[in-house]
Coordinates of C-alpha atoms in Angstrom, one line a residue:
M29 CA 13.9 -24.9 142.4
S30 CA 17.4 -26.0 143.0
T31 CA 20.0 -23.9 144.9
A32 CA 22.0 -23.3 141.7
T33 CA 19.0 -22.1 139.8
M34 CA 18.0 -19.6 142.6
A35 CA 21.5 -18.2 142.7
T36 CA 21.5 -17.7 138.9
D37 CA 18.2 -16.0 139.0
Q38 CA 19.2 -13.7 141.8
V39 CA 22.3 -12.6 139.8
A40 CA 20.3 -11.9 136.7
G41 CA 17.7 -10.0 138.7
A42 CA 14.9 -12.3 137.5
G43 CA 14.4 -14.5 140.5
P44 CA 12.8 -14.0 143.9
A45 CA 14.7 -11.8 146.3
P46 CA 16.0 -13.3 149.5
T47 CA 13.8 -13.1 152.5
G48 CA 13.9 -9.7 154.2
Q49 CA 15.5 -7.9 151.2
T50 CA 14.1 -5.7 148.4
R51 CA 15.1 -6.7 145.0
R52 CA 16.5 -3.8 142.8
P53 CA 16.4 -4.4 139.1
V54 CA 19.9 -4.8 137.8
G55 CA 21.0 -2.0 135.3
R56 CA 17.8 0.1 135.6
R57 CA 19.7 3.3 136.5
G58 CA 22.1 2.7 133.7
V59 CA 19.3 2.2 131.2
R60 CA 17.7 5.5 132.3
A61 CA 21.0 7.4 131.9
A62 CA 21.9 5.8 128.6
P63 CA 20.1 8.4 126.4
Y64 CA 21.7 11.3 128.2
L65 CA 25.1 9.7 128.0
L66 CA 24.7 9.0 124.3
S67 CA 23.7 12.6 123.7
L68 CA 26.7 14.1 125.4
A69 CA 28.9 14.0 122.3
G70 CA 26.3 15.6 120.1
S71 CA 25.3 18.2 122.7
A72 CA 29.0 19.1 123.2
W73 CA 29.4 19.4 119.4
L74 CA 26.4 21.7 119.1
L75 CA 27.4 23.8 122.1
I76 CA 31.0 24.3 120.9
L77 CA 30.5 24.7 117.2
F78 CA 27.0 26.3 117.1
V79 CA 25.8 27.9 120.3
I80 CA 29.1 29.5 121.4
P81 CA 29.9 31.0 117.9
L82 CA 26.3 32.3 117.7
V83 CA 26.5 34.0 121.1
S84 CA 29.9 35.3 120.3
G85 CA 28.7 36.8 117.1
L86 CA 25.9 38.6 119.0
I87 CA 28.3 39.9 121.5
V88 CA 30.7 41.2 118.8
S89 CA 27.8 43.0 117.1
L90 CA 27.2 45.0 120.3
M91 CA 30.7 46.2 120.5
S92 CA 32.0 49.7 119.4
G93 CA 35.4 50.8 118.3
N94 CA 37.9 50.1 115.5
P95 CA 40.8 47.8 114.8
E96 CA 43.4 50.5 115.8
K97 CA 41.9 51.5 119.2
G98 CA 40.2 48.2 119.8
F99 CA 36.6 47.2 120.4
T100 CA 34.7 47.5 123.7
F101 CA 31.4 46.0 124.7
T102 CA 28.9 48.9 124.8
W103 CA 25.5 47.3 124.2
D104 CA 25.2 49.4 121.1
W105 CA 22.1 48.1 119.4
G106 CA 22.3 51.0 116.9
V107 CA 24.3 48.9 114.5
Y108 CA 21.1 46.8 113.8
S109 CA 19.0 49.9 112.9
S110 CA 21.9 51.3 110.8
I111 CA 21.8 48.2 108.7
F112 CA 18.4 49.0 107.3
V113 CA 18.4 52.8 107.4
N114 CA 21.8 53.5 105.9
P115 CA 21.1 54.8 102.4
A116 CA 24.8 54.4 101.4
V117 CA 24.7 50.7 101.8
P118 CA 21.4 49.0 100.9
Y119 CA 21.7 46.0 103.1
A120 CA 18.0 45.3 102.9
T121 CA 18.3 44.9 99.1
F122 CA 21.2 42.5 99.6
F123 CA 19.1 40.4 102.0
V124 CA 16.2 40.2 99.6
R125 CA 18.5 39.5 96.6
S126 CA 20.2 36.7 98.5
L127 CA 16.9 35.1 99.5
V128 CA 15.6 35.3 95.9
Y129 CA 18.9 33.8 94.5
G130 CA 18.7 31.0 97.1
G131 CA 15.1 30.2 96.4
A132 CA 15.6 30.2 92.6
A133 CA 18.7 27.9 92.9
T134 CA 16.8 25.6 95.2
L135 CA 13.9 25.4 92.7
I136 CA 16.3 24.6 89.9
T137 CA 18.0 21.8 91.8
I138 CA 14.6 20.2 92.5
I139 CA 13.6 20.4 88.8
V140 CA 17.0 19.0 87.7
G141 CA 17.7 16.7 90.7
Y142 CA 14.4 14.9 91.1
P143 CA 14.5 13.2 87.7
M144 CA 18.1 12.3 88.2
A145 CA 17.3 10.7 91.6
Y146 CA 14.2 9.0 90.1
F147 CA 16.2 7.6 87.2
I148 CA 18.9 6.2 89.5
A149 CA 16.4 4.7 92.0
F150 CA 13.9 3.1 89.6
R151 CA 15.3 2.9 86.1
V152 CA 18.9 1.8 86.5
S153 CA 20.3 -1.7 87.1
P154 CA 21.5 -2.1 90.8
R155 CA 25.0 -2.7 89.6
W156 CA 25.1 0.8 88.0
K157 CA 23.6 2.7 90.8
N158 CA 26.8 3.2 92.8
A159 CA 28.7 4.3 89.7
L160 CA 26.0 6.9 88.9
L161 CA 25.9 8.2 92.5
F162 CA 29.7 8.5 92.3
L163 CA 29.3 10.6 89.2
V164 CA 26.9 12.9 91.1
L165 CA 29.6 13.4 93.7
L166 CA 32.5 13.5 91.3
S167 CA 32.5 17.3 91.2
F168 CA 33.2 17.4 94.9
L169 CA 36.7 15.9 94.2
V170 CA 37.6 19.3 92.7
S171 CA 38.1 22.4 94.8
F172 CA 35.0 24.6 95.2
V173 CA 36.7 27.7 94.0
I174 CA 38.2 25.9 91.0
R175 CA 34.8 24.6 90.0
I176 CA 33.4 28.1 90.1
D177 CA 36.3 29.5 88.1
M178 CA 35.8 26.8 85.4
W179 CA 32.1 27.7 85.3
A180 CA 33.1 31.3 84.8
F181 CA 35.3 30.2 81.9
I182 CA 32.4 28.4 80.3
L183 CA 30.1 31.4 80.7
A184 CA 32.6 34.1 79.6
D185 CA 31.8 36.2 76.6
Q186 CA 34.6 34.5 74.7
G187 CA 33.9 31.1 76.3
P188 CA 32.8 27.9 74.5
L189 CA 29.1 28.3 75.4
L190 CA 28.5 31.7 73.9
T191 CA 30.8 31.0 71.0
I192 CA 28.7 28.1 70.0
L193 CA 25.4 30.0 70.5
R194 CA 26.7 32.9 68.4
D195 CA 27.9 30.5 65.6
L196 CA 24.4 29.0 65.6
H197 CA 22.9 32.5 65.5
L198 CA 21.1 31.8 68.7
A199 CA 22.7 34.7 70.6
S200 CA 23.6 38.2 69.6
K201 CA 27.1 39.7 69.9
D202 CA 25.8 41.9 72.8
F203 CA 24.4 38.9 74.7
H204 CA 26.3 37.9 77.8
I205 CA 25.7 35.7 80.8
L206 CA 28.6 36.3 83.1
G207 CA 27.9 39.1 85.5
T208 CA 24.2 38.6 85.5
S209 CA 21.8 37.1 88.1
A210 CA 21.3 34.0 85.9
A211 CA 25.0 33.2 86.2
V212 CA 25.0 33.5 90.0
I213 CA 21.8 31.4 90.3
G214 CA 23.1 28.8 87.8
G215 CA 26.4 28.6 89.7
D216 CA 24.6 28.1 93.0
A217 CA 22.4 25.4 91.5
Y218 CA 25.4 23.7 89.9
N219 CA 27.4 23.5 93.1
D220 CA 24.6 22.3 95.3
L221 CA 22.9 19.9 92.9
A222 CA 24.2 16.8 94.8
F223 CA 22.7 18.1 98.0
M224 CA 19.3 17.7 96.4
V225 CA 19.9 14.5 94.5
L226 CA 21.1 12.4 97.3
P227 CA 18.3 13.0 99.9
I228 CA 15.7 12.5 97.2
Y229 CA 17.4 9.3 96.1
V230 CA 17.5 8.0 99.6
A231 CA 13.8 8.7 100.0
L232 CA 12.9 7.0 96.7
E233 CA 15.0 4.0 97.7
K234 CA 12.9 3.6 100.8
I235 CA 9.6 3.2 98.8
E236 CA 8.4 -0.4 98.8
P237 CA 8.2 -1.8 95.3
R238 CA 5.0 -3.5 96.2
F239 CA 3.3 -0.1 96.6
L240 CA 4.0 0.6 93.0
E241 CA 2.9 -2.8 92.0
A242 CA -0.4 -2.4 93.9
A243 CA -1.0 1.0 92.4
G244 CA -0.5 -0.5 88.9
D245 CA -2.8 -3.4 89.8
L246 CA -5.4 -0.9 90.6
Y247 CA -5.2 0.5 87.1
G248 CA -3.3 3.6 88.1
S249 CA -1.7 5.3 85.2
P250 CA 2.1 6.1 85.4
R251 CA 1.2 9.8 86.1
T252 CA -1.3 8.8 88.8
V253 CA 1.1 6.4 90.4
F254 CA 3.8 9.1 90.5
S255 CA 1.5 11.9 91.8
R256 CA -0.4 9.8 94.3
V257 CA 2.3 7.4 95.5
V258 CA 5.9 8.2 94.6
L259 CA 5.8 12.0 95.1
P260 CA 4.1 12.0 98.5
L261 CA 6.5 9.2 99.7
S262 CA 9.5 11.1 98.6
R263 CA 8.6 14.4 100.3
S264 CA 11.1 13.7 103.0
G265 CA 14.0 13.8 100.5
I266 CA 12.7 17.0 99.0
F267 CA 12.4 18.5 102.4
A268 CA 15.9 17.7 103.4
G269 CA 17.3 18.8 100.0
V270 CA 15.6 22.2 100.3
L271 CA 17.1 22.7 103.7
L272 CA 20.6 21.8 102.5
V273 CA 20.5 23.8 99.3
F274 CA 18.7 26.9 100.5
I275 CA 20.8 27.5 103.6
D276 CA 24.0 27.0 101.7
T277 CA 23.2 29.2 98.7
V278 CA 21.7 32.2 100.6
G279 CA 24.9 33.0 102.5
D280 CA 27.4 31.9 99.8
P281 CA 29.7 34.8 98.7
V282 CA 31.9 32.9 96.3
D283 CA 29.4 32.4 93.4
A284 CA 28.3 36.0 93.4
S285 CA 32.0 37.2 93.6
L286 CA 33.2 35.1 90.6
L287 CA 30.1 34.9 88.5
G288 CA 28.2 38.1 89.3
G289 CA 28.7 41.8 88.8
T290 CA 27.8 45.0 90.5
N291 CA 24.1 44.3 90.2
T292 CA 24.3 40.9 91.8
Y293 CA 25.9 41.9 95.1
T294 CA 24.6 39.6 97.9
I295 CA 24.5 39.6 101.7
G296 CA 27.3 37.0 101.7
Q297 CA 29.6 39.4 99.9
A298 CA 28.5 42.2 102.2
I299 CA 29.5 40.2 105.3
Q300 CA 32.8 39.1 103.7
D301 CA 33.7 42.7 102.8
A302 CA 32.6 44.2 106.1
Y303 CA 34.8 41.6 108.0
L304 CA 37.9 41.2 105.8
T305 CA 38.1 44.4 103.8
N306 CA 36.6 47.2 105.9
Q307 CA 37.3 45.5 109.3
Q308 CA 33.8 46.4 110.6
Y309 CA 33.6 43.4 112.8
N310 CA 30.4 44.6 114.6
V311 CA 28.7 45.2 111.3
A312 CA 29.7 41.8 109.9
A313 CA 28.5 40.2 113.1
A314 CA 25.2 42.0 113.0
L315 CA 24.6 41.1 109.4
S316 CA 25.4 37.5 110.2
T317 CA 23.0 37.5 113.2
V318 CA 20.2 39.0 111.1
L319 CA 20.7 36.5 108.4
M320 CA 20.6 33.7 110.9
I321 CA 17.3 35.0 112.3
L322 CA 15.8 35.4 108.9
L323 CA 16.8 31.8 107.9
G324 CA 15.5 30.5 111.2
I325 CA 12.1 32.1 110.7
I326 CA 11.8 30.9 107.0
L327 CA 12.8 27.4 107.9
F328 CA 10.5 27.3 110.9
V329 CA 7.6 28.3 108.7
Y330 CA 8.7 25.8 106.1
A331 CA 8.9 23.0 108.7
R332 CA 5.5 23.9 110.0
I333 CA 4.0 23.6 106.5
A334 CA 6.0 20.6 105.3
G335 CA 6.1 18.7 108.6
T336 CA 9.2 17.8 110.5
E337 CA 8.2 14.2 110.5
N338 CA 9.5 14.1 106.9
I339 CA 13.0 14.3 108.1
E340 CA 12.4 11.5 110.6
N341 CA 11.1 9.3 107.9
L342 CA 14.2 10.0 105.8
V343 CA 16.4 9.0 108.7

């Protein structure tokens, strides 16, 4: 081996070490530290925008006082028991109602969104896919509140939908949609439909076409191919869509405020009123903390049943 070659190998860390010295692999320490360095930005993001607000909310919920005299930290856990035993404000009913609304809206988005994603992924020419995906996201170009307000206009008693139904004698004069649970659930599903369509579309796009061809070659009917191949391989998209839609709809106060009535009051509205209207900051913080815990338990059980590897497959 020539002198030049030995020098090159020593610099690269691949050649023999000089006599009497222990060769240390070049860059080994940097390689070990790389994952930690790469996670710094994400960890800082979670710490500042998730952990600190969560802990702050818990601290505020344990304070006592009022806006005039100020709040002091008293370790008063009684606010949590008062949430569920106060007969004047049935917070437990609001929690249950919000979870039911969120679950119903999530189910509707699956029923409507899956065929849309399937059509775009398998039935549309590649040159039209981007245009259709843009149409799915088109509503996001309009303000969230304006979208809900326009939805309220459509569902109003004198709006175009009920007017047409009454002209066709499909609805009575006393029939109305606005102010009902159906209006709130429909508004939730309408606003979050894209959050279900896009993850499912990404999962369907990852399915190898040869799998479908192989299933067809094995004389699988279209229904069998869908139930035995397409649906199981697209579970990751459904899993991600359920997380996005359910979490967003359970705590949303806007749809219930603009589309609902007195019988559709949700926990999102209760938190908003406690904080902004009544200035009961400790109550609002306690309700938010309980909602977070409930969602955490539900999602943990859901993840255990569905399998978190579905998310990894989607990524």
